[in-house]
PDB file of C-alpha atoms in Angstrom:
ATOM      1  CA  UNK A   5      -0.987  84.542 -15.526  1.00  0.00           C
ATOM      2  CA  UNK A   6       0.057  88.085 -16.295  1.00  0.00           C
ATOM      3  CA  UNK A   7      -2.107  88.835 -19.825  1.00  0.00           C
ATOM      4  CA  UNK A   8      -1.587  91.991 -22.248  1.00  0.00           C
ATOM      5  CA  UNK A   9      -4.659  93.128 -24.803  1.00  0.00           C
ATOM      6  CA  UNK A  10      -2.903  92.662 -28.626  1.00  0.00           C
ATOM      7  CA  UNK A  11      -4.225  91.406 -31.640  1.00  0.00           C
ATOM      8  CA  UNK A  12      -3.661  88.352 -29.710  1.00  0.00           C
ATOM      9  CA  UNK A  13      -3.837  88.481 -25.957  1.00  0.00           C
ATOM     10  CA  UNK A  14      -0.172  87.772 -24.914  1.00  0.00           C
ATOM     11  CA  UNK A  15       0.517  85.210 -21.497  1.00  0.00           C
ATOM     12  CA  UNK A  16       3.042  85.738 -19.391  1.00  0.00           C
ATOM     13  CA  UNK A  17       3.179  83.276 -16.421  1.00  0.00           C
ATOM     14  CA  UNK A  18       4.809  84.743 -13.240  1.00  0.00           C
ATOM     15  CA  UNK A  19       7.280  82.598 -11.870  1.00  0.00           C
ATOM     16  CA  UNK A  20       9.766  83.144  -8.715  1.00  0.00           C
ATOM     17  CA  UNK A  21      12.111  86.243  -9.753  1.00  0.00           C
ATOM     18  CA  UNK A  22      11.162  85.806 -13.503  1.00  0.00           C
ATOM     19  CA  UNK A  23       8.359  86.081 -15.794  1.00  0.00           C
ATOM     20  CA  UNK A  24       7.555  82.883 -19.007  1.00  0.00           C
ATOM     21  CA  UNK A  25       6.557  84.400 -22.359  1.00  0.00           C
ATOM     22  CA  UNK A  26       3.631  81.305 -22.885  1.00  0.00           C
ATOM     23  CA  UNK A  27       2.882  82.329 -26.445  1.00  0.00           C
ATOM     24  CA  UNK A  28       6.283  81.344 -27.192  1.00  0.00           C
ATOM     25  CA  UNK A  29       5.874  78.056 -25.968  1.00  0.00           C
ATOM     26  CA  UNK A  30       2.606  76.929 -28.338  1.00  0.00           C
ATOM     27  CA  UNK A  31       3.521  73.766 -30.190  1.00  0.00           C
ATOM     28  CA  UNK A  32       6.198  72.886 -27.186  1.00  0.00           C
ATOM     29  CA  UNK A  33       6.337  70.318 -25.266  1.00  0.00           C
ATOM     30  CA  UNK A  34       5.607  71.628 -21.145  1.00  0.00           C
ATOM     31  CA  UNK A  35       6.044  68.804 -18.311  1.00  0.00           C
ATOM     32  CA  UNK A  36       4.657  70.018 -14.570  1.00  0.00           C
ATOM     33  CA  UNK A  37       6.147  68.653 -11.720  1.00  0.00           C
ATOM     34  CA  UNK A  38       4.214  69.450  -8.293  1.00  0.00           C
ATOM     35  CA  UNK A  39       6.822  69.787  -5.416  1.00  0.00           C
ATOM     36  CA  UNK A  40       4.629  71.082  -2.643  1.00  0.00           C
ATOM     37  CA  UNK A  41       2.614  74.155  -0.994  1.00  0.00           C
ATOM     38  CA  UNK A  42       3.450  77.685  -0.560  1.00  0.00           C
ATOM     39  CA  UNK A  43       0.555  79.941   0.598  1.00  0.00           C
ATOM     40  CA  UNK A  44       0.103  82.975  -0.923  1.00  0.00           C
ATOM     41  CA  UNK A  45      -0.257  85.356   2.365  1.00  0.00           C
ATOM     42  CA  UNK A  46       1.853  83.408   5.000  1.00  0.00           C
ATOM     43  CA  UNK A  47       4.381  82.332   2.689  1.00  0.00           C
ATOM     44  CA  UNK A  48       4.257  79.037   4.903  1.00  0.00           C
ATOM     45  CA  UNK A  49       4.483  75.768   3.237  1.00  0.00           C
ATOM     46  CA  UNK A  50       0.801  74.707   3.979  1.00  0.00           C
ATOM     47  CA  UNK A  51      -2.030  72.785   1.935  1.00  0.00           C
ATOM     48  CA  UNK A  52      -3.637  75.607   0.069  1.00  0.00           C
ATOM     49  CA  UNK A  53      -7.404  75.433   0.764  1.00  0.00           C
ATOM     50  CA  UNK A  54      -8.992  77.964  -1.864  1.00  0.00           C
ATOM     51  CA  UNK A  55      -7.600  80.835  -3.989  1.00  0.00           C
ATOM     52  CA  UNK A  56      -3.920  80.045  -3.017  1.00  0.00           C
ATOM     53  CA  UNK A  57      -4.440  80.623   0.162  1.00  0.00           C
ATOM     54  CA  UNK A  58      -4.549  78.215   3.319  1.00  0.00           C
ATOM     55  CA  UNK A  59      -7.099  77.831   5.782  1.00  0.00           C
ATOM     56  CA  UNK A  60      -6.054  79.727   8.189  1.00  0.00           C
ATOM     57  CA  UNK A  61      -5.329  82.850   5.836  1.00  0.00           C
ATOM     58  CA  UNK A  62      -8.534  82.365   3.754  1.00  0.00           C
ATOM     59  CA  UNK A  63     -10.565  83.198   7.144  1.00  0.00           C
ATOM     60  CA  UNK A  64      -8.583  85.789   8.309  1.00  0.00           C
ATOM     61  CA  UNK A  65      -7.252  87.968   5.195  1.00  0.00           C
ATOM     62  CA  UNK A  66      -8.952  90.531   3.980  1.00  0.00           C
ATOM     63  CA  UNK A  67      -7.858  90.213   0.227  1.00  0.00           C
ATOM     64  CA  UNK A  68     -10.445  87.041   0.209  1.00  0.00           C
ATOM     65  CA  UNK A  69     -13.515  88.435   2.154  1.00  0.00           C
ATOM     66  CA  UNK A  70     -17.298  87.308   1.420  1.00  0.00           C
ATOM     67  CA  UNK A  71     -17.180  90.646  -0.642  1.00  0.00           C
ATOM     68  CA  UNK A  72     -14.706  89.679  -2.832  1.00  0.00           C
ATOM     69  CA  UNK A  73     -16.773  86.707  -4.754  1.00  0.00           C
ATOM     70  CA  UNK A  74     -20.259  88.719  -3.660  1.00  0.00           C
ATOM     71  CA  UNK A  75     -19.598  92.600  -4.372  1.00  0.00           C
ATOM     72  CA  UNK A  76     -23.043  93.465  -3.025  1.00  0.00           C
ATOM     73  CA  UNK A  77     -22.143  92.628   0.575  1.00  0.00           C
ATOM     74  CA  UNK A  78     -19.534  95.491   0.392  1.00  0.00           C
ATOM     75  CA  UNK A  79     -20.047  98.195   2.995  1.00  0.00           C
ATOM     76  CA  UNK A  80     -17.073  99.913   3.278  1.00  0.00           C
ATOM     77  CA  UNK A  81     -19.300 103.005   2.179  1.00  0.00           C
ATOM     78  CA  UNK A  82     -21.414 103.079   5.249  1.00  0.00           C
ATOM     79  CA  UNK A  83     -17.636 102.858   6.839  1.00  0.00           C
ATOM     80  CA  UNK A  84     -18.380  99.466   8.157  1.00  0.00           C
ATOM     81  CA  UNK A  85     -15.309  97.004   8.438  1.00  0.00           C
ATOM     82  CA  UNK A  86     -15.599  93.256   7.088  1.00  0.00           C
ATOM     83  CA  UNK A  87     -11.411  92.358   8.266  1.00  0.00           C
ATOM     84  CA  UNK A  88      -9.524  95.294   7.282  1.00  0.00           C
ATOM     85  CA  UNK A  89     -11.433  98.673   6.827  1.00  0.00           C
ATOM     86  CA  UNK A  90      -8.344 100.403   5.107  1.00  0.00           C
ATOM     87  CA  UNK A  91      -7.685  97.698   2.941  1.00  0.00           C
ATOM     88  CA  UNK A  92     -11.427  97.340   2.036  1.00  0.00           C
ATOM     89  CA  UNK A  93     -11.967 101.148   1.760  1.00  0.00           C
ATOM     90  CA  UNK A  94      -9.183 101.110  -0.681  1.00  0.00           C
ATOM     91  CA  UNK A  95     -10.525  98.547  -3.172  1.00  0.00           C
ATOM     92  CA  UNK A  96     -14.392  99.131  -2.877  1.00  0.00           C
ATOM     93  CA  UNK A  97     -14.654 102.748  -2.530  1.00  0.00           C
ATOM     94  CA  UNK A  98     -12.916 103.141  -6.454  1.00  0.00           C
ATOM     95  CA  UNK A  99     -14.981 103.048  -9.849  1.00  0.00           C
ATOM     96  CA  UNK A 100     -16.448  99.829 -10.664  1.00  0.00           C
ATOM     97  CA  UNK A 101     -17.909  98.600 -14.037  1.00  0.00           C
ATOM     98  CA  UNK A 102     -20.924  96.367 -14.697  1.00  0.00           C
ATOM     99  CA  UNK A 103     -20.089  94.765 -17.688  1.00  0.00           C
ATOM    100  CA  UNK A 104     -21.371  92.447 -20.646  1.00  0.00           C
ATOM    101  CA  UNK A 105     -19.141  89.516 -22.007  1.00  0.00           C
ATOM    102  CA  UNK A 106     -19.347  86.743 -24.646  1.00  0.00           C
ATOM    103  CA  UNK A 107     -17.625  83.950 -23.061  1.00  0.00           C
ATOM    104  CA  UNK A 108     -20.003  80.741 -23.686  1.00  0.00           C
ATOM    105  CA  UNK A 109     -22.940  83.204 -23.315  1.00  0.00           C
ATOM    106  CA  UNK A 110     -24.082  86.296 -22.662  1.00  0.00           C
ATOM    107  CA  UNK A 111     -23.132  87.286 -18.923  1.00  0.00           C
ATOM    108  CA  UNK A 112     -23.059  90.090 -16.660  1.00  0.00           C
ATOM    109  CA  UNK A 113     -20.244  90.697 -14.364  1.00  0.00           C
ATOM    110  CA  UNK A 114     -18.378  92.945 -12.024  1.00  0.00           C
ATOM    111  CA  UNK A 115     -15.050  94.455 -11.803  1.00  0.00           C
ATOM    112  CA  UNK A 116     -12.524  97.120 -10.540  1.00  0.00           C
ATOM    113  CA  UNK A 117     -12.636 100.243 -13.863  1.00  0.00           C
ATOM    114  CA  UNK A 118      -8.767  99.220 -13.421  1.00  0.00           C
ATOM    115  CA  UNK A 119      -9.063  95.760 -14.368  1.00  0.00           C
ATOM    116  CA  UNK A 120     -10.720  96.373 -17.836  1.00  0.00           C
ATOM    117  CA  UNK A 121      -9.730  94.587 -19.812  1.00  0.00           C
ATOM    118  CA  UNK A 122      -7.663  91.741 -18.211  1.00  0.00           C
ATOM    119  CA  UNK A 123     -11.167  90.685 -15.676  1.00  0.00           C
ATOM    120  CA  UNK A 124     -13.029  89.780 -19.446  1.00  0.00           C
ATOM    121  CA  UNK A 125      -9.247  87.961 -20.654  1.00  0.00           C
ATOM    122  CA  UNK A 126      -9.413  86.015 -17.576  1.00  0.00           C
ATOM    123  CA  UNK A 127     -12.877  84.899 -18.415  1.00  0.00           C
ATOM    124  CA  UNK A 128     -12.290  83.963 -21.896  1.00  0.00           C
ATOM    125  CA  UNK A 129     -14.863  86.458 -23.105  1.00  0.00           C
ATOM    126  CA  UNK A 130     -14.100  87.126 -26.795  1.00  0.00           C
ATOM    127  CA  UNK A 131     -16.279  89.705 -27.005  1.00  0.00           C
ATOM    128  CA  UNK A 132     -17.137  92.762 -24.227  1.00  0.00           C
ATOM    129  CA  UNK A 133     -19.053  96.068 -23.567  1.00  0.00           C
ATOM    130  CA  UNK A 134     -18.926  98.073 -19.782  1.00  0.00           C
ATOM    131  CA  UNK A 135     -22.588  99.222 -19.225  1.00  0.00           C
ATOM    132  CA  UNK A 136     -22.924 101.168 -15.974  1.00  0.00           C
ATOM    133  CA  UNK A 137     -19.807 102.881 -14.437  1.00  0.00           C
ATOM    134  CA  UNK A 138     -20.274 103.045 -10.723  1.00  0.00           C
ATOM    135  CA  UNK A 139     -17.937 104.792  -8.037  1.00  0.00           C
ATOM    136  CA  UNK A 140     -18.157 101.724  -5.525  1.00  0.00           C
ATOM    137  CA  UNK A 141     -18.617  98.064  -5.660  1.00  0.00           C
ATOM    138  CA  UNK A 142     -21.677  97.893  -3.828  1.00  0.00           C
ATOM    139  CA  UNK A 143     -23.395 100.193  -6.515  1.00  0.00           C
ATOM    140  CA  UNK A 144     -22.114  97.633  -8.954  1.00  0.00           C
ATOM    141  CA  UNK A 145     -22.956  94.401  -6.779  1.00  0.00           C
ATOM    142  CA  UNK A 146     -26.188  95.328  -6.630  1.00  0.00           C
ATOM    143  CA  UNK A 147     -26.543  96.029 -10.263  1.00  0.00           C
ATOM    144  CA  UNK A 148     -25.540  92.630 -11.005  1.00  0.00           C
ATOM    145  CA  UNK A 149     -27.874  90.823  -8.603  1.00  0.00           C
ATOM    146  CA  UNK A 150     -30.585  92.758 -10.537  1.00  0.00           C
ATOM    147  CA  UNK A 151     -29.367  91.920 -13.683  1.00  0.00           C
ATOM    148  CA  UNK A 152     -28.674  88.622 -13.282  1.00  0.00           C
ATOM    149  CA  UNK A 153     -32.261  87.294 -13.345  1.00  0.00           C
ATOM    150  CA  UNK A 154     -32.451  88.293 -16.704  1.00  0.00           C
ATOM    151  CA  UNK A 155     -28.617  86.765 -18.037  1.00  0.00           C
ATOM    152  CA  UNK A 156     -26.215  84.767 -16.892  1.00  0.00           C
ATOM    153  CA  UNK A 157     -23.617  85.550 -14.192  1.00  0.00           C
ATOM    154  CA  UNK A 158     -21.233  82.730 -14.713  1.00  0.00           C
ATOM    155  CA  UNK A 159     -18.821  81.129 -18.058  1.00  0.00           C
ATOM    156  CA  UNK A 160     -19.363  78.088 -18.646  1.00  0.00           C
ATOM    157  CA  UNK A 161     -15.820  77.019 -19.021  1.00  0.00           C
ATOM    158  CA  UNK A 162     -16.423  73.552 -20.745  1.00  0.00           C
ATOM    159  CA  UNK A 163     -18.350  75.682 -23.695  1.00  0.00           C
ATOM    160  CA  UNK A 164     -15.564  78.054 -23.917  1.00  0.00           C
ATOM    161  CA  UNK A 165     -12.540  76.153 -23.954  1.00  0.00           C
ATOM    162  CA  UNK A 166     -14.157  74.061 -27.185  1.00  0.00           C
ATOM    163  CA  UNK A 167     -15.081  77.798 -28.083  1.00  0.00           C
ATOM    164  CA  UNK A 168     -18.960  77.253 -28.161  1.00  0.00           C
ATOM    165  CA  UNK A 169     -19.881  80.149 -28.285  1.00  0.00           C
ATOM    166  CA  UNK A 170     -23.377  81.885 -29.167  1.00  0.00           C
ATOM    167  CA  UNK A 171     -23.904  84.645 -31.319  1.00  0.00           C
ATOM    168  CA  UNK A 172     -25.089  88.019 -29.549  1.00  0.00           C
ATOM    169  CA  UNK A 173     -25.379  91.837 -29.674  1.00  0.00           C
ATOM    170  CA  UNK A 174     -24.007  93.058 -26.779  1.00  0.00           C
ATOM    171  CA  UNK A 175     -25.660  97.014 -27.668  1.00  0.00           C
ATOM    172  CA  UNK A 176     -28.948  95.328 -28.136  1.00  0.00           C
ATOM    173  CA  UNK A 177     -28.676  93.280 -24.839  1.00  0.00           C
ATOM    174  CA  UNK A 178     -27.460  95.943 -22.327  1.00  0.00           C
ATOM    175  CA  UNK A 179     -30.586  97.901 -23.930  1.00  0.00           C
ATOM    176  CA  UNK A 180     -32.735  95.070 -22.997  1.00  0.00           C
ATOM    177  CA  UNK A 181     -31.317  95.118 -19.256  1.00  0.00           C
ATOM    178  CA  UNK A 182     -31.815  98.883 -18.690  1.00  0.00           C
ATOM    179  CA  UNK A 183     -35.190  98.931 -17.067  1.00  0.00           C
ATOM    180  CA  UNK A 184     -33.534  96.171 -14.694  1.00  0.00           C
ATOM    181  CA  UNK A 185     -31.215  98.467 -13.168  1.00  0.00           C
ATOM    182  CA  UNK A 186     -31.696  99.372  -9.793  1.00  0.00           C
ATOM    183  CA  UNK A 187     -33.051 103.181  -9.436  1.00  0.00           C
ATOM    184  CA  UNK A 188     -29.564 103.635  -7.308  1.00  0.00           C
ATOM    185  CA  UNK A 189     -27.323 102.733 -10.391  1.00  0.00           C
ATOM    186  CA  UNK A 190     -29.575 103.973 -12.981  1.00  0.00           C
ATOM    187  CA  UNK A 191     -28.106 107.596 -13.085  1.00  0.00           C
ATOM    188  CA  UNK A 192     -24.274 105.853 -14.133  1.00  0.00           C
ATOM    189  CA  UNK A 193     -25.821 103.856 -16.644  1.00  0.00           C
ATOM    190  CA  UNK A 194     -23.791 104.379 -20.088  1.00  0.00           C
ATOM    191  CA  UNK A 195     -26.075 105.526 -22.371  1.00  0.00           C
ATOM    192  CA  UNK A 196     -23.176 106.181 -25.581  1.00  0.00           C
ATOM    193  CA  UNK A 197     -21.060 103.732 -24.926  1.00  0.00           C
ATOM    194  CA  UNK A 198     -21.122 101.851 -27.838  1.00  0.00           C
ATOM    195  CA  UNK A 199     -17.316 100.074 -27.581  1.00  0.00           C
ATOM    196  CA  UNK A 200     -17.546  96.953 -27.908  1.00  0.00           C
ATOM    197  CA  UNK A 201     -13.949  95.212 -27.072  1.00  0.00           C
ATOM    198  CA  UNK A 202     -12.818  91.891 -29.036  1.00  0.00           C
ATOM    199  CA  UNK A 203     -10.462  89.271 -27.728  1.00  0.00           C
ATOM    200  CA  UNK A 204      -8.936  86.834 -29.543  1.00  0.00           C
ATOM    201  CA  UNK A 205      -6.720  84.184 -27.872  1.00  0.00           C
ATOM    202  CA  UNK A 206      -3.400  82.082 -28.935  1.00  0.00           C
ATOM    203  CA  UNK A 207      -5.383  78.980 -29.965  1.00  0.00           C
ATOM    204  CA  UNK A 208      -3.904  76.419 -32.132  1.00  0.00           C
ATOM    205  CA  UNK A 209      -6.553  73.931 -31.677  1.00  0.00           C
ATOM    206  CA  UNK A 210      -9.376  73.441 -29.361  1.00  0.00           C
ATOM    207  CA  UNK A 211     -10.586  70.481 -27.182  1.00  0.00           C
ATOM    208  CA  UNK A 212     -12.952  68.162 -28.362  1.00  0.00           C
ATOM    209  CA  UNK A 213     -13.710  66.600 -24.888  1.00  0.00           C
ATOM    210  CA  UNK A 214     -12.139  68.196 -21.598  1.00  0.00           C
ATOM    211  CA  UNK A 215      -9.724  66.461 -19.214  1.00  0.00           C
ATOM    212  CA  UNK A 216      -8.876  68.485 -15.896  1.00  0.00           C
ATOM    213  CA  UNK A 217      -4.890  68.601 -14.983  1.00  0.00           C
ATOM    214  CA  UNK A 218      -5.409  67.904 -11.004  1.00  0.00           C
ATOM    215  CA  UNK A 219      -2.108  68.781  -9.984  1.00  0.00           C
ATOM    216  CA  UNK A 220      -2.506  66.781  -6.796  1.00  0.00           C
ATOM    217  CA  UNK A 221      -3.896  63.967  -8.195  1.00  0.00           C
ATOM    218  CA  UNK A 222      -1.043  63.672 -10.982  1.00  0.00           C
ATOM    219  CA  UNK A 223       2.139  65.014  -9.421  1.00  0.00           C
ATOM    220  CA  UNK A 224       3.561  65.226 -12.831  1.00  0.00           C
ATOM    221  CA  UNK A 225       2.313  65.901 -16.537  1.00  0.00           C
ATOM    222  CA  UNK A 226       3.792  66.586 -19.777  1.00  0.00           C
ATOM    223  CA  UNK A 227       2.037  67.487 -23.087  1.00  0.00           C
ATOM    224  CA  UNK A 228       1.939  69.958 -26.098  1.00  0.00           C
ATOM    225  CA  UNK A 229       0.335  73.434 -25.439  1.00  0.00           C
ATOM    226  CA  UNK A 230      -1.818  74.445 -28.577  1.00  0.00           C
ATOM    227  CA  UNK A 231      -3.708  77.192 -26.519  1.00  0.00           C
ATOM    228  CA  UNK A 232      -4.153  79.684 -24.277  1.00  0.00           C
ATOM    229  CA  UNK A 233      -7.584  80.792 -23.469  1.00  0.00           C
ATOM    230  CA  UNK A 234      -9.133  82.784 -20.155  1.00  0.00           C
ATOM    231  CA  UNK A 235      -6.609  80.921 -16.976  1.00  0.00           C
ATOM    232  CA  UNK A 236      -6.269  77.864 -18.954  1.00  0.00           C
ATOM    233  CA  UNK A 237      -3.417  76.005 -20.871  1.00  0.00           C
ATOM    234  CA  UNK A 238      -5.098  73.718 -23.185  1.00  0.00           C
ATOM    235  CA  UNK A 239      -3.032  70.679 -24.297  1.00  0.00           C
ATOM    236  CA  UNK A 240      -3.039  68.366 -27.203  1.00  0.00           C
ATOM    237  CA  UNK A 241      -4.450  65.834 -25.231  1.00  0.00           C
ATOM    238  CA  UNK A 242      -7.810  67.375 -24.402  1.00  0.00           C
ATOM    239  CA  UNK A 243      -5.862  68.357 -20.890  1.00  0.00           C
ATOM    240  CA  UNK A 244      -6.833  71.474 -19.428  1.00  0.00           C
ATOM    241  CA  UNK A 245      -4.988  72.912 -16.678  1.00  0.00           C
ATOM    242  CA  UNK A 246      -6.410  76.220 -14.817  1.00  0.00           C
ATOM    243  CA  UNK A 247      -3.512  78.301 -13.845  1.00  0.00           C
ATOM    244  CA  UNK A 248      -5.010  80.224 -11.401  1.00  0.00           C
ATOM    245  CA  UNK A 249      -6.413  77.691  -9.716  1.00  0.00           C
ATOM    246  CA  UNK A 250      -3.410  76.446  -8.964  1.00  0.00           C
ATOM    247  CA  UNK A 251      -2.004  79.782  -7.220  1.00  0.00           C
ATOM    248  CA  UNK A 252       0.179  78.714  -4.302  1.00  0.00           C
ATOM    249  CA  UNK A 253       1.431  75.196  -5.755  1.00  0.00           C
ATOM    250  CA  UNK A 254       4.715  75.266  -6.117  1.00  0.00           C
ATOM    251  CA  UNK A 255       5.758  73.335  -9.361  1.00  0.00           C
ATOM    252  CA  UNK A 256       8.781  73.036 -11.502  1.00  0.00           C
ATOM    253  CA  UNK A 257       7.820  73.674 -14.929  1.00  0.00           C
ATOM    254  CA  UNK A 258      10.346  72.343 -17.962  1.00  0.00           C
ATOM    255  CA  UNK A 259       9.899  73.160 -21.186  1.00  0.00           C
ATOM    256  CA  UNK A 260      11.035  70.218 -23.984  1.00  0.00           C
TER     257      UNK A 260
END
């Protein structure tokens, strides 16, 4: 899902030749229909095995190397190539942010300067503040190994779909995490930055108890959307359905 930073976040689901306004469709009536595979590289119709991609493209595609999920094996600094050395030059050698987000807790995290804010929408952070500003994303992997002895580096998704969430000061905990920094990162640490983003999300209700939509499980599903929250639909039900893990599906969606 495509998101945009209002008052509300706004959802727009990108769908073949089109785009679905999903804030429009809260309090409708959605039914899912799986028809298949489509992988996101090949374009062939084979079983997706992870991130919409399928096997074969997962271990040879450079959009979805070992760097990608662990930034602190990039090396495309020291000009070393993991699959594609222009295609990894061109995402890791750009500014990177080390970041602070409210999702369930307080976690650390990593992302592209370009992808603030939609990397803490995607999470379901409600709350977010960028703490070290680094020119490549091994400066920033690193940082977050560091940090992440001392906070969490991962949303638990359960706490916030039901929007558990605790209470925190992100200024007071990125000053607790300074002296954690690695001496490398230490000079792009950001000293004044005292923005703090908020999210808010197109929530009607929230879950009491959580039911996962496995789309290949249960080929087809209907319910009421009453929310919208990181890559999730949340349904009347208690159904959850993660949108993005469900990238190369191919599904007809109709709305009732």
């Amino acid at each position: 899902m495509m998101t945009e930073l209002n008052d509300v976040v706004h959802y727009y689901l990108d769908v073949e030749n089109d785009f679905l306004n999903l804030n429009q469709l809260l309090g409708r009536e959605i039914e899912f229909s799986f028809e298949g595979y489509q992988c996101l590289s090949c374009g062939k119709e084979k079983k997706i095995f992870r991130q919409g991609f399928c096997y074969d493209c997962f271990y040879a595609s450079a959009q979805v190397g070992d760097w990608i999920m662990k930034p602190e094996l990039s090396q495309a600094h020291l000009d070393i190539e993991d699959r594609d050395l222009e295609y990894e030059k061109h995402v890791q050698l750009q500014p990177h942010v080390v970041y602070l987000a409210l999702s369930s807790e307080v976690k650390v995290g990593v992302t592209r300067k370009t992808q603030v804010p939609t990397r803490w929408i995607d999470q379901g952070a409600t709350k977010a503040i960028e703490i070290v500003e680094v020119p490549n994303r091994y400066l920033a992997g690193i940082t977050e190994v560091a940090l992440k002895d001392y906070v969490a580096d991962k949303t638990s998704w359960q706490k916030m779909l039901k929007n558990e969430i605790v209470e925190a000061n992100l200024i007071e905990e990125r000053e607790k995490l300074k002296i954690h920094i690695p001496e490398e990162a230490l000079p792009y640490f950001l000293h004044n930055n005292g923005k703090i983003t908020e999210i808010n999300y197109p929530v009607i209700s929230y879950p009491k108890s959580i039911k996962t939509l496995n789309l290949e499980k249960k080929h087809l599903y209907s319910g009421k959307l009453v929310g919208i929250k990181g890559q999730y639909l949340i349904f009347e039900d208690n159904t959850v359905f993660n949108v993005r893990n469900n990238e190369g599906y191919r599904v007809i969606i109709t709305i009732k």
